[in-house]
Coordinates of C-alpha atoms in Angstrom, one line a residue:
M1 CA 11.7 16.8 -15.9
T2 CA 8.9 19.0 -17.0
A3 CA 8.7 22.8 -17.2
A4 CA 5.8 25.1 -16.6
T5 CA 5.6 28.7 -17.7
A6 CA 3.7 31.3 -15.7
S7 CA 3.3 34.9 -16.6
T8 CA 3.6 37.5 -13.8
S9 CA 3.2 40.4 -16.1
A10 CA 2.4 40.9 -19.8
S11 CA 6.1 41.1 -20.8
A12 CA 8.0 38.9 -18.3
P13 CA 7.1 35.2 -18.3
T14 CA 8.8 33.1 -15.6
T15 CA 9.7 29.5 -16.0
T16 CA 9.6 27.1 -13.0
A17 CA 11.3 23.7 -13.4
Y18 CA 9.7 20.6 -11.8
S19 CA 11.2 17.2 -11.7
T20 CA 9.5 13.9 -11.0
R21 CA 11.6 11.3 -9.1
F22 CA 10.3 7.8 -8.7
G23 CA 11.3 6.0 -5.5
S24 CA 12.0 2.3 -4.9
L25 CA 12.8 0.2 -1.8
K26 CA 16.5 0.6 -2.5
H27 CA 16.5 4.3 -3.6
F28 CA 14.1 6.8 -1.9
D29 CA 14.4 10.2 -0.2
K30 CA 13.2 10.4 3.4
G31 CA 9.7 11.7 3.3
H32 CA 9.0 15.3 4.3
V33 CA 6.5 18.1 3.8
E34 CA 7.5 21.0 1.5
P35 CA 5.1 23.8 2.4
I36 CA 4.9 26.5 -0.2
D37 CA 3.1 29.2 1.8
D38 CA 1.8 27.4 4.8
D39 CA 2.9 26.0 8.2
V40 CA 4.3 22.5 8.1
R41 CA 2.6 21.7 11.4
H42 CA -0.7 21.6 9.5
Y43 CA 0.4 18.4 7.6
A44 CA 1.7 14.9 8.3
F45 CA 3.7 12.9 5.7
S46 CA 4.9 9.4 5.5
N47 CA 6.7 7.5 2.8
C48 CA 5.7 3.9 1.7
F49 CA 9.3 3.0 0.7
E50 CA 10.7 4.1 4.0
I51 CA 8.0 2.3 5.9
A52 CA 8.6 -0.9 3.9
S53 CA 12.3 -0.7 4.4
L54 CA 11.7 -0.8 8.2
S55 CA 8.8 -3.4 8.2
K56 CA 8.6 -7.1 8.6
P57 CA 7.4 -9.0 5.4
Y58 CA 3.7 -8.4 4.8
E59 CA 3.1 -6.4 8.0
K60 CA 0.2 -4.1 7.1
V61 CA 1.4 -0.7 8.2
V62 CA -1.2 2.1 7.9
F63 CA 0.2 5.2 6.4
G64 CA -3.0 7.0 5.2
Q65 CA -6.5 7.0 6.7
N66 CA -9.8 8.6 5.9
Q67 CA -12.5 7.5 8.4
I68 CA -12.6 3.7 8.1
Y69 CA -10.6 3.6 4.8
V70 CA -6.8 3.1 4.9
L71 CA -3.8 2.8 2.8
E72 CA -1.4 0.2 4.1
T73 CA 2.2 -0.4 3.1
L74 CA 3.4 -4.0 2.9
R75 CA 7.0 -5.2 2.4
A76 CA 6.7 -7.9 -0.3
E77 CA 9.3 -10.5 0.6
G78 CA 8.9 -14.2 0.3
T79 CA 5.4 -15.7 0.6
S80 CA 2.6 -14.1 2.7
P81 CA 0.0 -15.9 4.7
W82 CA -3.4 -16.4 3.1
Y83 CA -5.8 -13.5 3.7
T84 CA -9.5 -12.9 3.0
C85 CA -11.8 -10.0 3.4
A86 CA -15.6 -9.2 3.6
H87 CA -15.1 -6.3 1.2
D88 CA -13.0 -5.7 -1.9
E89 CA -9.4 -4.5 -1.5
F90 CA -6.9 -3.2 -4.1
A91 CA -3.2 -4.0 -4.3
L92 CA -0.9 -1.5 -6.1
V93 CA 2.7 -2.7 -6.6
M94 CA 5.1 0.3 -6.1
D95 CA 8.3 -1.7 -6.4
G96 CA 9.3 -5.2 -7.5
D97 CA 7.4 -8.1 -8.9
V98 CA 4.6 -9.8 -7.0
E99 CA 2.3 -12.7 -7.8
V100 CA -1.1 -12.6 -6.3
H101 CA -2.8 -16.1 -6.0
L102 CA -6.6 -16.2 -5.6
V103 CA -9.0 -18.9 -4.3
Q104 CA -12.8 -18.5 -4.2
L105 CA -13.4 -19.6 -0.6
D106 CA -15.9 -22.2 0.4
A107 CA -18.5 -20.8 2.8
A108 CA -16.9 -22.5 5.8
Q109 CA -13.8 -20.3 5.5
A110 CA -15.4 -17.0 4.3
V111 CA -15.7 -14.1 6.7
A112 CA -18.9 -14.8 8.7
D113 CA -19.6 -11.1 9.5
K114 CA -20.3 -9.4 6.2
E115 CA -19.7 -6.0 7.9
K116 CA -16.2 -6.9 9.2
N117 CA -13.6 -4.3 8.1
G118 CA -10.1 -5.2 7.1
A119 CA -8.4 -8.4 6.1
V120 CA -8.3 -11.5 8.3
L121 CA -6.1 -14.6 8.1
V122 CA -7.5 -17.7 6.5
Q123 CA -7.3 -20.6 8.9
G124 CA -5.5 -23.5 7.2
E125 CA -5.1 -23.9 3.5
P126 CA -7.9 -22.2 1.5
Q127 CA -10.6 -24.5 0.4
G128 CA -12.5 -23.7 -2.8
K129 CA -12.1 -23.1 -6.5
K130 CA -8.7 -21.8 -7.6
M131 CA -9.3 -18.6 -9.6
G132 CA -5.7 -18.2 -10.9
W133 CA -3.1 -15.6 -10.3
M134 CA -1.9 -12.2 -11.3
K135 CA 1.7 -11.1 -11.9
L136 CA 2.0 -7.4 -10.9
S137 CA 5.0 -5.2 -11.4
R138 CA 5.7 -1.6 -10.5
G139 CA 2.6 0.5 -11.2
H140 CA 0.2 -2.4 -11.7
Q141 CA -2.9 -2.7 -9.6
G142 CA -5.0 -5.8 -8.8
L143 CA -8.5 -6.3 -7.4
L144 CA -8.7 -8.6 -4.4
P145 CA -12.4 -9.5 -4.4
K146 CA -14.5 -10.0 -1.3
G147 CA -14.9 -13.6 -0.2
T148 CA -11.7 -14.6 -1.9
A149 CA -8.5 -15.8 -0.3
Y150 CA -5.3 -14.1 -1.6
Q151 CA -1.6 -14.7 -1.1
F152 CA 1.3 -12.6 -2.2
R153 CA 4.4 -14.2 -3.5
N154 CA 7.7 -12.5 -4.3
A155 CA 10.7 -14.7 -5.2
G156 CA 13.1 -11.8 -6.2
E157 CA 14.3 -8.7 -4.5
P158 CA 11.9 -7.3 -1.8
G159 CA 9.2 -5.0 -3.2
V160 CA 6.5 -2.7 -1.9
I161 CA 2.7 -3.0 -2.1
V162 CA 0.2 -0.3 -1.2
L163 CA -3.1 -1.9 -0.2
Q164 CA -6.3 0.1 -0.3
S165 CA -8.6 -1.4 2.3
C166 CA -10.6 -0.7 5.5
K167 CA -8.9 -0.6 8.9
G168 CA -9.1 -4.0 10.5
D169 CA -7.5 -6.3 13.1
L170 CA -4.3 -6.8 11.0
S171 CA -3.8 -3.1 10.4
V172 CA -0.7 -1.8 12.3
E173 CA -0.5 1.8 13.3
K174 CA 2.9 3.4 13.8
W175 CA 2.1 7.0 13.4
A176 CA 4.8 8.3 15.8
D177 CA 7.4 6.3 14.0
I178 CA 6.5 7.0 10.3
C179 CA 5.2 10.5 10.1
Q180 CA 7.0 13.8 10.0
S181 CA 4.7 16.2 11.9
H182 CA 6.9 19.3 12.0

């Protein structure tokens, strides 16, 4: 908990208490908008933990979008398919432990259209030079470089990944189901 002090007059400071609560897949509050001096209808809010709790493993559910750029929530459970992308992506682990395995793809499996947005599935086992793997835990972020195959692996309790990417063929939109709009 942190406290902030604001002065409304020269002699009467006021103290407002703020608390920070960290969510997880097992313990989260249902997302909602808390307007201070505005109308809640001006905002939409969704919660990555709530979305992951209702999603299939590694379903890429869009919960934030700015033009072509998206934030996707993925439920990290078991082993994902192999993905690749024509642009860099970033994976931020919000809950749990996730291994990310990387393979520099041979040209035959790379995304042919260099302007293609979003991840695509790698057909078959990835062919190319193994680049290694990253072990990411809560709060850790990993770069998923363009032209590289990546696979998420989670052997423990299900976790949550937030993926920063571009909207593509595998992006799933469930706005009516995930957003509070009033």
